[in-house]
XYZ file of C-alpha atoms in Angstrom:
686
model
C -5.438 -53.440 -149.258
C -3.735 -56.252 -151.260
C -1.847 -55.731 -154.497
C -4.781 -57.180 -156.459
C -7.104 -54.675 -154.836
C -4.778 -51.785 -155.754
C -4.670 -52.927 -159.384
C -8.449 -53.167 -159.449
C -8.770 -49.681 -157.943
C -6.384 -48.176 -160.515
C -8.264 -49.924 -163.302
C -11.644 -48.583 -162.190
C -10.223 -45.075 -161.634
C -8.671 -44.974 -165.095
C -10.219 -42.279 -167.346
C -10.307 -44.759 -170.262
C -12.205 -47.406 -168.308
C -15.115 -48.947 -170.251
C -17.459 -51.156 -168.204
C -18.727 -53.222 -171.156
C -15.265 -54.208 -172.379
C -14.179 -54.944 -168.810
C -17.125 -57.297 -168.176
C -16.666 -58.977 -171.542
C -12.971 -59.576 -170.866
C -13.697 -60.789 -167.332
C -16.271 -63.309 -168.624
C -13.809 -64.706 -171.144
C -11.004 -65.123 -168.580
C -13.080 -66.660 -165.772
C -13.232 -70.443 -165.339
C -16.761 -70.455 -164.033
C -19.234 -69.077 -161.589
C -16.810 -69.237 -158.660
C -14.311 -66.808 -160.248
C -17.097 -64.355 -161.010
C -18.365 -64.536 -157.427
C -14.841 -63.899 -156.064
C -14.350 -60.954 -158.412
C -17.772 -59.596 -157.448
C -16.763 -59.807 -153.768
C -13.551 -57.850 -154.479
C -15.533 -55.095 -156.210
C -18.025 -55.021 -153.333
C -15.197 -54.705 -150.767
C -13.695 -51.883 -152.806
C -17.103 -50.145 -152.960
C -17.573 -50.494 -149.178
C -14.110 -49.100 -148.526
C -14.754 -46.181 -150.904
C -18.072 -45.440 -149.197
C -16.359 -45.468 -145.794
C -13.662 -43.080 -147.006
C -16.295 -40.779 -148.475
C -18.157 -40.778 -145.167
C -14.980 -39.895 -143.249
C -14.260 -37.062 -145.689
C -17.824 -35.767 -145.302
C -17.516 -35.755 -141.507
C -14.132 -34.090 -141.732
C -15.419 -31.421 -144.114
C -18.497 -30.939 -141.951
C -16.345 -30.228 -138.884
C -14.228 -27.845 -140.929
C -17.426 -26.169 -142.165
C -18.654 -25.676 -138.588
C -15.299 -24.249 -137.504
C -15.234 -21.979 -140.565
C -18.778 -20.773 -139.794
C -17.724 -19.932 -136.232
C -14.685 -18.035 -137.476
C -16.865 -16.151 -139.970
C -19.253 -15.254 -137.162
C -16.417 -13.978 -134.970
C -14.943 -12.060 -137.915
C -18.345 -10.527 -138.644
C -18.604 -9.330 -135.051
C -15.108 -7.831 -135.170
C -15.819 -6.143 -138.502
C -19.008 -4.681 -137.075
C -17.098 -3.264 -134.108
C -14.427 -1.895 -136.443
C -17.116 -0.283 -138.621
C -18.704 1.263 -135.554
C -15.354 2.673 -134.387
C -14.676 4.131 -137.840
C -18.139 5.710 -137.875
C -17.505 7.302 -134.488
C -14.107 8.593 -135.648
C -15.733 10.053 -138.756
C -18.381 11.854 -136.702
C -15.683 13.265 -134.406
C -13.687 14.560 -137.387
C -16.832 16.110 -138.883
C -17.654 17.844 -135.595
C -14.096 19.245 -135.421
C -14.354 20.440 -139.044
C -17.725 22.070 -138.368
C -16.311 23.806 -135.313
C -13.422 25.238 -137.348
C -15.776 26.320 -140.137
C -18.168 27.972 -137.687
C -15.229 29.899 -136.198
C -14.299 31.181 -139.668
C -17.941 32.097 -140.306
C -18.135 34.042 -137.042
C -15.009 36.031 -137.915
C -16.308 36.760 -141.441
C -19.721 37.822 -140.185
C -18.111 40.107 -137.594
C -16.022 41.767 -140.330
C -19.112 42.229 -142.538
C -21.109 43.563 -139.639
C -18.362 46.042 -138.801
C -18.262 47.189 -142.433
C -22.006 47.543 -142.991
C -23.705 47.523 -139.594
C -26.567 49.935 -140.195
C -27.506 48.819 -143.698
C -27.574 45.111 -142.639
C -29.834 45.756 -139.629
C -32.236 47.909 -141.631
C -32.355 45.381 -144.499
C -33.110 42.480 -142.130
C -35.850 44.467 -140.392
C -37.460 45.428 -143.717
C -37.334 41.786 -144.868
C -38.909 40.582 -141.619
C -41.668 43.195 -141.847
C -42.542 42.191 -145.401
C -42.632 38.510 -144.455
C -44.693 39.032 -141.301
C -47.323 40.826 -143.368
C -48.071 37.382 -144.802
C -48.682 35.884 -141.318
C -52.166 36.132 -139.853
C -51.918 37.239 -136.213
C -48.241 38.259 -136.409
C -48.515 42.072 -136.430
C -47.296 42.555 -132.834
C -44.082 40.605 -133.353
C -42.217 43.665 -134.662
C -43.048 45.701 -131.535
C -39.779 44.546 -129.915
C -36.986 46.967 -130.907
C -33.885 45.527 -132.529
C -35.646 42.329 -133.663
C -34.686 41.234 -137.176
C -34.862 38.151 -139.398
C -31.984 35.654 -139.462
C -33.351 32.728 -141.466
C -36.688 31.321 -142.683
C -38.013 28.375 -144.660
C -40.652 25.654 -145.079
C -40.661 22.555 -142.865
C -42.994 19.590 -142.282
C -44.032 18.865 -138.679
C -44.318 15.222 -137.558
C -46.136 13.629 -134.624
C -43.681 12.770 -131.821
C -45.447 9.529 -130.840
C -46.160 7.765 -134.132
C -43.891 9.783 -136.489
C -46.697 10.601 -138.914
C -46.805 13.966 -140.758
C -49.115 16.551 -139.142
C -48.877 19.778 -141.109
C -46.679 21.969 -143.281
C -45.232 25.010 -141.498
C -43.147 28.064 -142.336
C -40.542 28.904 -139.708
C -39.059 32.363 -139.042
C -35.805 32.477 -137.049
C -35.164 35.916 -135.542
C -32.244 37.108 -133.485
C -34.093 36.513 -130.182
C -36.986 34.130 -130.940
C -38.390 31.452 -133.247
C -41.794 31.900 -134.904
C -43.727 28.921 -136.279
C -46.633 29.584 -138.648
C -48.913 27.068 -140.360
C -49.949 27.203 -144.005
C -53.473 28.463 -144.656
C -55.520 26.146 -146.899
C -57.682 29.048 -148.104
C -55.411 32.033 -148.753
C -56.796 35.563 -148.425
C -54.830 38.131 -150.433
C -51.202 38.321 -149.373
C -51.786 36.324 -146.183
C -50.298 32.835 -146.594
C -49.638 31.667 -143.027
C -51.335 31.614 -139.639
C -49.556 32.295 -136.346
C -48.934 29.048 -134.412
C -46.267 29.566 -131.714
C -43.448 31.905 -130.686
C -40.494 30.558 -128.654
C -37.728 32.523 -126.998
C -34.301 31.222 -128.039
C -33.401 30.484 -124.422
C -36.542 28.418 -123.823
C -35.762 25.498 -126.135
C -32.956 23.198 -127.225
C -32.300 21.833 -130.722
C -31.466 18.122 -131.119
C -30.473 16.327 -134.286
C -32.623 13.254 -135.115
C -30.696 10.325 -136.515
C -31.801 9.294 -140.013
C -33.886 6.118 -140.018
C -35.338 5.711 -143.538
C -37.923 6.734 -144.548
C -37.706 9.147 -141.583
C -34.731 11.372 -142.446
C -33.558 14.992 -142.516
C -35.309 15.682 -139.185
C -34.473 17.657 -136.059
C -36.265 18.071 -132.744
C -37.033 21.186 -130.686
C -37.294 20.473 -126.954
C -39.413 22.818 -124.807
C -39.951 21.371 -121.348
C -42.104 19.369 -120.986
C -43.065 19.171 -124.687
C -41.177 18.604 -127.916
C -41.791 19.046 -131.659
C -40.197 17.293 -134.643
C -39.652 18.953 -138.019
C -38.407 17.591 -141.342
C -36.386 19.655 -143.821
C -36.562 19.278 -147.582
C -33.106 17.694 -147.794
C -29.980 17.093 -145.719
C -28.376 20.361 -146.847
C -31.282 22.498 -145.595
C -31.401 20.506 -142.342
C -27.701 21.153 -141.798
C -28.218 24.879 -142.443
C -31.075 25.011 -139.915
C -29.012 23.268 -137.235
C -25.956 25.474 -137.819
C -27.873 28.763 -137.969
C -29.991 27.914 -134.901
C -26.849 27.078 -132.946
C -25.051 30.233 -134.086
C -28.068 32.450 -133.341
C -28.485 31.011 -129.828
C -24.770 31.533 -129.131
C -24.913 35.092 -130.486
C -27.848 35.928 -128.226
C -26.051 34.493 -125.165
C -22.915 36.503 -126.006
C -24.897 39.679 -126.600
C -26.806 39.314 -123.320
C -23.574 38.736 -121.411
C -21.935 41.831 -122.936
C -25.048 43.850 -122.072
C -24.856 42.762 -118.427
C -21.129 43.481 -118.235
C -21.685 46.989 -119.592
C -24.410 47.667 -117.032
C -22.317 46.592 -114.006
C -19.909 49.635 -113.870
C -22.865 52.042 -113.874
C -24.183 50.625 -110.581
C -23.915 53.296 -107.846
C -23.265 50.673 -105.199
C -19.771 50.075 -106.587
C -18.607 53.713 -106.502
C -17.493 53.495 -102.903
C -17.370 50.970 -100.135
C -20.542 50.444 -98.142
C -21.532 48.524 -95.035
C -24.898 47.486 -96.500
C -25.100 43.676 -96.140
C -27.378 43.401 -99.196
C -24.683 44.949 -101.374
C -22.156 42.408 -100.062
C -24.480 39.581 -101.113
C -24.680 41.074 -104.582
C -20.883 41.192 -104.773
C -20.489 37.522 -103.874
C -21.364 36.055 -107.273
C -18.789 38.257 -108.909
C -16.136 36.876 -106.556
C -17.489 33.388 -107.070
C -16.641 33.625 -110.765
C -13.005 33.242 -109.818
C -13.544 30.721 -106.998
C -14.103 27.628 -109.236
C -10.749 26.161 -110.202
C -11.027 24.593 -113.648
C -7.287 24.571 -114.269
C -6.542 20.885 -113.458
C -5.258 19.071 -116.506
C -7.891 16.297 -116.355
C -10.675 18.910 -116.526
C -9.076 20.732 -119.439
C -8.743 17.461 -121.363
C -12.093 16.022 -120.259
C -14.065 16.644 -123.524
C -11.280 15.109 -125.617
C -10.935 12.155 -123.212
C -14.667 11.538 -123.457
C -14.442 11.540 -127.266
C -11.644 8.961 -127.109
C -13.539 6.731 -124.652
C -16.692 6.826 -126.781
C -14.722 6.046 -129.958
C -12.997 3.116 -128.221
C -16.321 1.921 -126.776
C -14.968 2.333 -123.259
C -18.385 3.115 -121.784
C -17.360 2.512 -118.188
C -14.409 4.909 -118.539
C -16.696 7.591 -120.007
C -19.186 7.367 -117.157
C -16.368 7.293 -114.584
C -15.052 10.589 -115.981
C -18.533 12.129 -115.843
C -19.015 10.975 -112.241
C -15.634 12.417 -111.321
C -16.581 15.785 -112.852
C -19.990 15.847 -111.141
C -18.381 15.065 -107.806
C -15.828 17.852 -108.318
C -18.477 20.461 -109.245
C -21.110 19.354 -106.726
C -20.354 22.015 -104.111
C -19.135 24.650 -106.569
C -21.195 27.683 -107.755
C -22.468 27.713 -111.345
C -20.311 30.277 -113.100
C -20.115 31.114 -116.782
C -17.002 28.973 -117.249
C -18.775 26.066 -115.563
C -21.756 26.531 -117.888
C -19.494 26.448 -120.943
C -17.821 23.285 -119.671
C -21.223 21.750 -119.011
C -22.334 22.504 -122.572
C -19.317 20.668 -123.982
C -19.798 17.733 -121.644
C -23.540 17.508 -122.304
C -22.859 17.081 -126.015
C -20.598 14.115 -125.213
C -23.238 12.695 -122.880
C -25.730 12.841 -125.729
C -23.325 10.995 -128.044
C -22.622 8.393 -125.372
C -26.343 7.894 -124.798
C -26.929 7.370 -128.523
C -24.198 4.718 -128.646
C -25.592 2.911 -125.585
C -29.101 3.044 -127.017
C -27.795 1.501 -130.231
C -26.101 -1.259 -128.214
C -29.505 -2.182 -126.783
C -31.431 -1.899 -130.036
C -32.970 -5.121 -131.415
C -30.968 -4.622 -134.622
C -27.876 -5.725 -132.736
C -26.995 -9.407 -132.383
C -29.271 -11.163 -129.869
C -26.755 -13.839 -128.983
C -25.517 -14.064 -125.421
C -28.894 -13.855 -123.683
C -29.955 -11.099 -121.282
C -26.468 -10.888 -119.734
C -25.132 -9.425 -123.007
C -27.123 -6.234 -122.366
C -25.864 -5.725 -118.812
C -22.961 -3.464 -119.786
C -25.023 -0.929 -121.738
C -27.912 -1.030 -119.247
C -25.688 -0.397 -116.228
C -24.041 2.630 -117.879
C -27.396 4.124 -118.917
C -28.593 3.766 -115.323
C -25.451 5.510 -114.087
C -26.220 8.338 -116.519
C -29.606 8.746 -114.836
C -31.567 7.223 -117.731
C -33.003 4.195 -115.946
C -36.409 4.551 -117.629
C -34.888 4.483 -121.106
C -32.599 1.608 -120.087
C -35.600 -0.357 -118.823
C -37.586 0.271 -122.001
C -34.727 -0.723 -124.318
C -33.766 -3.776 -122.242
C -37.326 -5.133 -122.315
C -37.717 -4.358 -126.018
C -34.463 -6.201 -126.744
C -35.589 -9.233 -124.733
C -39.018 -9.240 -126.421
C -37.397 -9.473 -129.851
C -35.026 -12.189 -128.572
C -37.912 -14.292 -127.228
C -39.942 -13.764 -130.396
C -36.967 -14.798 -132.547
C -36.375 -17.926 -130.450
C -40.029 -18.956 -130.808
C -40.001 -18.277 -134.546
C -36.860 -20.375 -135.059
C -38.345 -23.351 -133.201
C -39.049 -26.175 -135.632
C -42.641 -27.414 -135.721
C -42.387 -31.126 -134.998
C -44.884 -33.741 -136.119
C -45.842 -34.541 -132.520
C -47.677 -31.575 -130.975
C -46.779 -32.489 -127.393
C -43.053 -32.611 -128.249
C -43.264 -29.151 -129.848
C -45.105 -27.740 -126.808
C -42.437 -29.138 -124.473
C -39.747 -27.343 -126.490
C -41.822 -24.161 -126.763
C -42.474 -23.997 -123.010
C -38.852 -24.767 -122.204
C -37.568 -21.984 -124.483
C -40.135 -19.355 -123.461
C -40.260 -19.837 -119.697
C -36.496 -20.314 -119.415
C -35.975 -17.038 -121.320
C -38.576 -15.324 -119.129
C -36.910 -16.601 -115.965
C -33.438 -15.502 -117.116
C -34.796 -12.089 -118.133
C -36.465 -11.661 -114.741
C -33.272 -12.545 -112.857
C -31.180 -10.217 -115.019
C -33.761 -7.430 -114.630
C -33.720 -7.836 -110.866
C -29.929 -7.648 -110.875
C -29.666 -4.622 -113.208
C -32.538 -2.563 -111.745
C -32.186 -3.516 -108.083
C -32.126 0.143 -107.023
C -34.920 1.280 -109.354
C -38.103 -0.201 -107.942
C -40.194 2.070 -110.166
C -39.219 -0.018 -113.200
C -40.711 -3.243 -111.835
C -44.219 -2.342 -113.002
C -42.845 -2.030 -116.548
C -41.431 -5.561 -116.257
C -44.800 -6.936 -115.136
C -46.500 -5.281 -118.131
C -43.797 -6.673 -120.424
C -44.241 -10.166 -118.936
C -47.947 -10.091 -119.735
C -47.186 -8.974 -123.285
C -44.634 -11.782 -123.675
C -47.170 -14.270 -122.292
C -49.640 -13.103 -124.934
C -47.042 -13.815 -127.628
C -46.443 -17.290 -126.149
C -50.170 -18.098 -126.024
C -50.555 -17.092 -129.680
C -47.908 -19.640 -130.717
C -49.331 -22.207 -128.264
C -52.934 -21.876 -129.445
C -51.966 -21.920 -133.113
C -50.303 -25.319 -132.665
C -52.707 -26.900 -130.138
C -56.178 -25.525 -130.779
C -56.118 -24.254 -134.364
C -54.814 -27.626 -135.612
C -57.849 -29.387 -134.038
C -55.873 -31.706 -131.786
C -57.714 -34.210 -129.593
C -58.902 -33.083 -126.176
C -56.445 -35.415 -124.438
C -53.508 -33.892 -126.343
C -54.753 -30.347 -125.616
C -55.125 -31.229 -121.913
C -51.564 -32.565 -121.739
C -50.215 -29.466 -123.503
C -52.056 -27.108 -121.120
C -50.794 -29.130 -118.167
C -47.198 -28.746 -119.408
C -47.670 -24.965 -119.817
C -49.086 -24.654 -116.275
C -46.173 -26.608 -114.783
C -43.613 -24.411 -116.525
C -45.513 -21.277 -115.485
C -45.255 -22.371 -111.851
C -41.446 -22.112 -112.111
C -41.753 -18.311 -112.194
C -43.084 -18.267 -108.618
C -39.555 -18.894 -107.328
C -38.719 -15.272 -108.236
C -42.060 -13.939 -106.988
C -43.700 -13.672 -110.409
C -47.029 -15.501 -110.746
C -48.452 -15.378 -114.282
C -50.791 -18.352 -113.892
C -53.869 -16.150 -113.902
C -52.652 -14.360 -117.043
C -52.028 -17.693 -118.776
C -55.479 -18.957 -117.826
C -57.270 -15.771 -118.911
C -55.546 -15.909 -122.319
C -56.359 -19.601 -122.835
C -59.943 -19.566 -121.538
C -61.517 -18.767 -124.914
C -59.736 -21.572 -126.781
C -60.333 -24.120 -124.001
C -64.045 -23.268 -123.890
C -64.253 -23.836 -127.641
C -62.367 -27.150 -127.350
C -64.622 -28.405 -124.540
C -67.746 -27.419 -126.444
C -66.464 -29.054 -129.640
C -65.616 -32.323 -127.854
C -68.955 -32.187 -126.040
C -70.725 -31.991 -129.415
C -68.675 -34.925 -130.720
C -69.591 -37.129 -127.716
C -73.268 -36.209 -127.954
C -73.366 -36.990 -131.677
C -71.582 -40.302 -131.142
C -73.957 -41.214 -128.289
C -77.022 -40.343 -130.356
C -75.679 -42.409 -133.256
C -75.133 -45.450 -131.014
C -78.559 -44.925 -129.450
C -80.187 -45.019 -132.885
C -78.692 -48.471 -133.519
C -79.245 -49.834 -130.008
C -80.599 -53.429 -129.934
C -80.358 -53.875 -126.124
C -78.257 -57.012 -126.219
C -75.554 -58.212 -123.879
C -71.925 -57.671 -124.906
C -69.961 -60.694 -126.065
C -66.230 -59.985 -125.875
C -65.318 -63.364 -127.440
C -62.047 -63.854 -125.473
C -61.108 -63.755 -121.760
C -58.285 -61.343 -122.615
C -60.754 -58.798 -123.993
C -62.892 -59.158 -120.852
C -59.855 -58.638 -118.619
C -58.887 -55.564 -120.637
C -62.399 -54.105 -120.250
C -62.299 -54.681 -116.487
C -58.932 -52.866 -116.282
C -60.293 -49.942 -118.312
C -63.324 -49.627 -116.021
C -61.127 -49.854 -112.953
C -58.828 -47.118 -114.305
C -61.913 -44.955 -114.880
C -62.852 -45.360 -111.221
C -65.884 -47.609 -111.879
C -65.972 -50.008 -108.938
C -68.108 -53.131 -108.742
C -68.022 -53.711 -112.487
C -67.344 -57.420 -111.855
C -70.953 -57.955 -110.748
C -72.035 -57.288 -114.342
C -69.684 -59.947 -115.766
C -69.719 -63.720 -115.614
C -67.191 -66.541 -115.909
C -67.562 -66.556 -119.644
C -66.913 -63.598 -122.016
C -70.365 -62.025 -121.632
C -71.100 -58.667 -120.004
C -74.613 -58.011 -118.655
C -74.625 -54.497 -120.103
C -75.248 -53.142 -123.582
C -72.412 -51.970 -125.821
C -73.941 -48.469 -125.927
C -73.859 -48.011 -122.135
C -70.296 -49.345 -121.807
C -68.995 -47.141 -124.658
C -70.800 -44.127 -123.205
C -69.285 -44.752 -119.749
C -65.720 -44.946 -121.092
C -66.132 -41.880 -123.309
C -67.782 -39.809 -120.593
C -65.175 -40.672 -117.944
C -62.391 -39.848 -120.408
C -64.013 -36.471 -121.113
C -64.274 -35.791 -117.368
C -60.595 -36.576 -116.739
C -59.400 -34.414 -119.641
C -61.744 -31.607 -118.600
C -60.331 -31.644 -115.053
C -56.805 -31.300 -116.467
C -57.972 -28.191 -118.316
C -60.005 -26.870 -115.380
C -59.735 -23.477 -113.769
C -62.484 -21.409 -112.096
C -63.567 -19.556 -115.247
C -64.417 -22.918 -116.867
C -66.478 -24.300 -113.959
C -69.925 -23.802 -115.463
C -68.766 -24.754 -118.981
C -67.462 -28.141 -117.826
C -70.460 -28.723 -115.547
C -73.004 -27.959 -118.265
C -71.162 -30.156 -120.760
C -71.239 -33.117 -118.344
C -74.905 -32.515 -117.613
C -75.819 -32.426 -121.325
C -73.885 -35.624 -122.070
C -75.447 -37.508 -119.135
C -78.910 -36.261 -120.048
C -78.625 -37.708 -123.585
C -77.886 -41.189 -122.214
C -80.495 -41.031 -119.423
C -83.231 -39.831 -121.740
C -82.461 -42.632 -124.194
C -82.701 -45.272 -121.454
C -85.949 -43.741 -120.173
C -87.443 -43.673 -123.667
C -86.444 -47.292 -124.301
C -88.031 -48.402 -121.000
C -91.302 -46.746 -121.885
C -91.399 -48.067 -125.425
C -90.116 -51.628 -124.966
C -92.841 -54.333 -124.672
C -90.655 -57.430 -124.287
C -90.390 -58.205 -120.513
C -86.879 -59.696 -120.795
C -85.495 -56.725 -122.725
C -87.267 -54.375 -120.348
C -85.524 -56.007 -117.399
C -82.191 -55.766 -119.243
C -82.770 -52.070 -119.944
C -83.604 -51.582 -116.276
C -80.308 -53.220 -115.343
C -78.436 -50.744 -117.596
C -80.359 -47.826 -116.057
C -79.412 -49.027 -112.565
C -75.742 -49.224 -113.624
C -75.887 -45.652 -114.891
C -77.686 -44.278 -111.839
C -76.062 -46.238 -109.000
C -72.548 -46.770 -110.341
C -71.556 -44.272 -113.053
C -73.198 -41.028 -111.883
C -71.873 -41.223 -108.266
C -68.345 -41.769 -109.635
C -68.740 -38.718 -111.906
C -69.922 -36.586 -108.961
C -67.140 -37.778 -106.647
C -64.378 -37.355 -109.259
C -65.641 -33.862 -110.181
C -65.677 -32.811 -106.522
C -62.127 -34.175 -106.006
C -60.795 -32.333 -109.069
C -62.626 -29.043 -108.470
C -62.757 -28.869 -104.686
C -66.493 -28.348 -104.314
C -69.585 -30.503 -104.963
C -71.516 -30.380 -108.221
C -75.075 -29.607 -107.135
C -76.381 -29.701 -110.705
C -75.167 -33.282 -111.164
C -76.661 -34.311 -107.820
C -80.008 -32.827 -108.789
C -79.863 -34.586 -112.151
C -79.214 -37.978 -110.520
C -82.059 -37.478 -108.053
C -84.483 -36.472 -110.784
C -83.690 -39.573 -112.880
C -83.781 -42.184 -110.076
C -85.046 -45.521 -111.541
C -87.609 -47.609 -109.593
C -88.314 -51.278 -109.463
C -91.100 -51.798 -111.948
C -93.471 -54.433 -113.112
C -92.183 -55.650 -116.490
C -95.578 -54.935 -117.995
C -95.654 -51.357 -116.673
C -94.764 -48.399 -118.902
C -93.477 -46.182 -116.043
C -89.705 -46.111 -115.617
C -88.541 -43.045 -113.681
C -89.786 -40.956 -110.788
């Protein structure tokens, strides 16, 4: 920029700049209009340059904004992973703390039991007896000697399927069993509860249920093949239930083992050697106890290594360690030491499963497409949980597809929106199918679940499709084009062996029927309105161009021989009503054939028949009522055009589009065949 331009810029940027004084001074100094024009041009150039600089800065800031947004997204992902790792570390530390505390509790309880063994047992038995007196149907529970109460309290039972509350229960934990009693609505004396179920401690497993507000403070009791879910009053009581149940189960296992060990020396078969082969078989398990070598360092450190792998999100390493252990113990007998190792490992497997399930939950980021789930799915399958992996994978993809459809902007042009909708949905469905086939190649039992999911996804697609196409009352031609686009995209799925065309058609049939019926009513009303104003005069198109255009339209509709009804001038030897009806009816036929599938055969056929009947009946009525011979001959010419030219084209085009003849249309044409008549006669049809 020149020196003058720089001075002008500095002047305009000055904080003390006053436009009125500047213009006044400029007017006084200028020699005329030319100076003002030159100065105006300088200011305009400066404004253009400023606008260009502003635009460059906007573009530059916009690029920086996009880059910053990407960095924020990456940082968010890293922070999420860091938070997850910290959560896992916290849970590991809590489990270690609980283990140390439970050890201290065991030692304290042993000391108390050694100090007051008899009084404690008698007190617990008296307490249990007094409580069981309040349970209807629980008198026989105390028949087992040595049974005493460990813990009891109120819980709320929930339905496993829909997580709705069922009933309030009172639970009695004894040293060898668990009693569940329901509250009586109508209490009778001291009886408050009714016997519901009694479970041996060895017949069920206790599983913590992760809090998911408002569902919290819950735990599950698994009894093959059933399960029950209970909710405690608060987290403290839930923690007490879990700890005491675990301690009681362990105490029973330890007591039973000590009982068996005490009984073994009293067996007479071990007093002296014997040649009885049955006694040798009985001795083998005892020798087998020492035959499993669990001394390798990798086995001793396996639980801790699994904790580290889970905390570091090394899922493949965790499953590799589990496979290595299973391979090592495959041919080995199940001894007590092996059982204890299995218990430790099973707890880690449960934690690993929970982490993998969370990885596949819809709450996680859906970016990356179906391939992003491959890691978690493959490890769940290796853990033998292919059914759960299949369910979570399909649920994740359903949410992803639903989110993609919801984020799609609704354009002004319906056809453009449908193109985008079909492209997004069917591409996602195709990618999901390919990924499913790759992940579950060895689990053919899961394929039926994918087919069911595909139908559910198609239902979601049709809802969005119908809302935009049919609920917005689009024209039949637009609806036909949209349905055609959906069918073409649906055909792409056949390349992977998945044909959902029938599903798409069955979901759309109701809306298409309504659209055809609505358009049929519109055509019939329009035809009746034109018929009411019919004067039976020849058409005058005024210009040769209009006549040429009409000929092209008739030719595109498939109406041959239309030239015989036109002359060299701009006149057409047909009435406006018949020509308009022909164009509208042929358009309806073409759009109906685009929408056609077998379920719509009779709907389309009846619509065509009703439309044709309105026109034919009007012509017949006019022939019978008209007295003027010239007009009567003209009406007869229009009737001949309808019968000999239009109706055969409709029949032929319908048969080509459907693949079979339309007998109803043939019968209609035969029943309305016009005859050559005397102009003075009042008979028009046979």
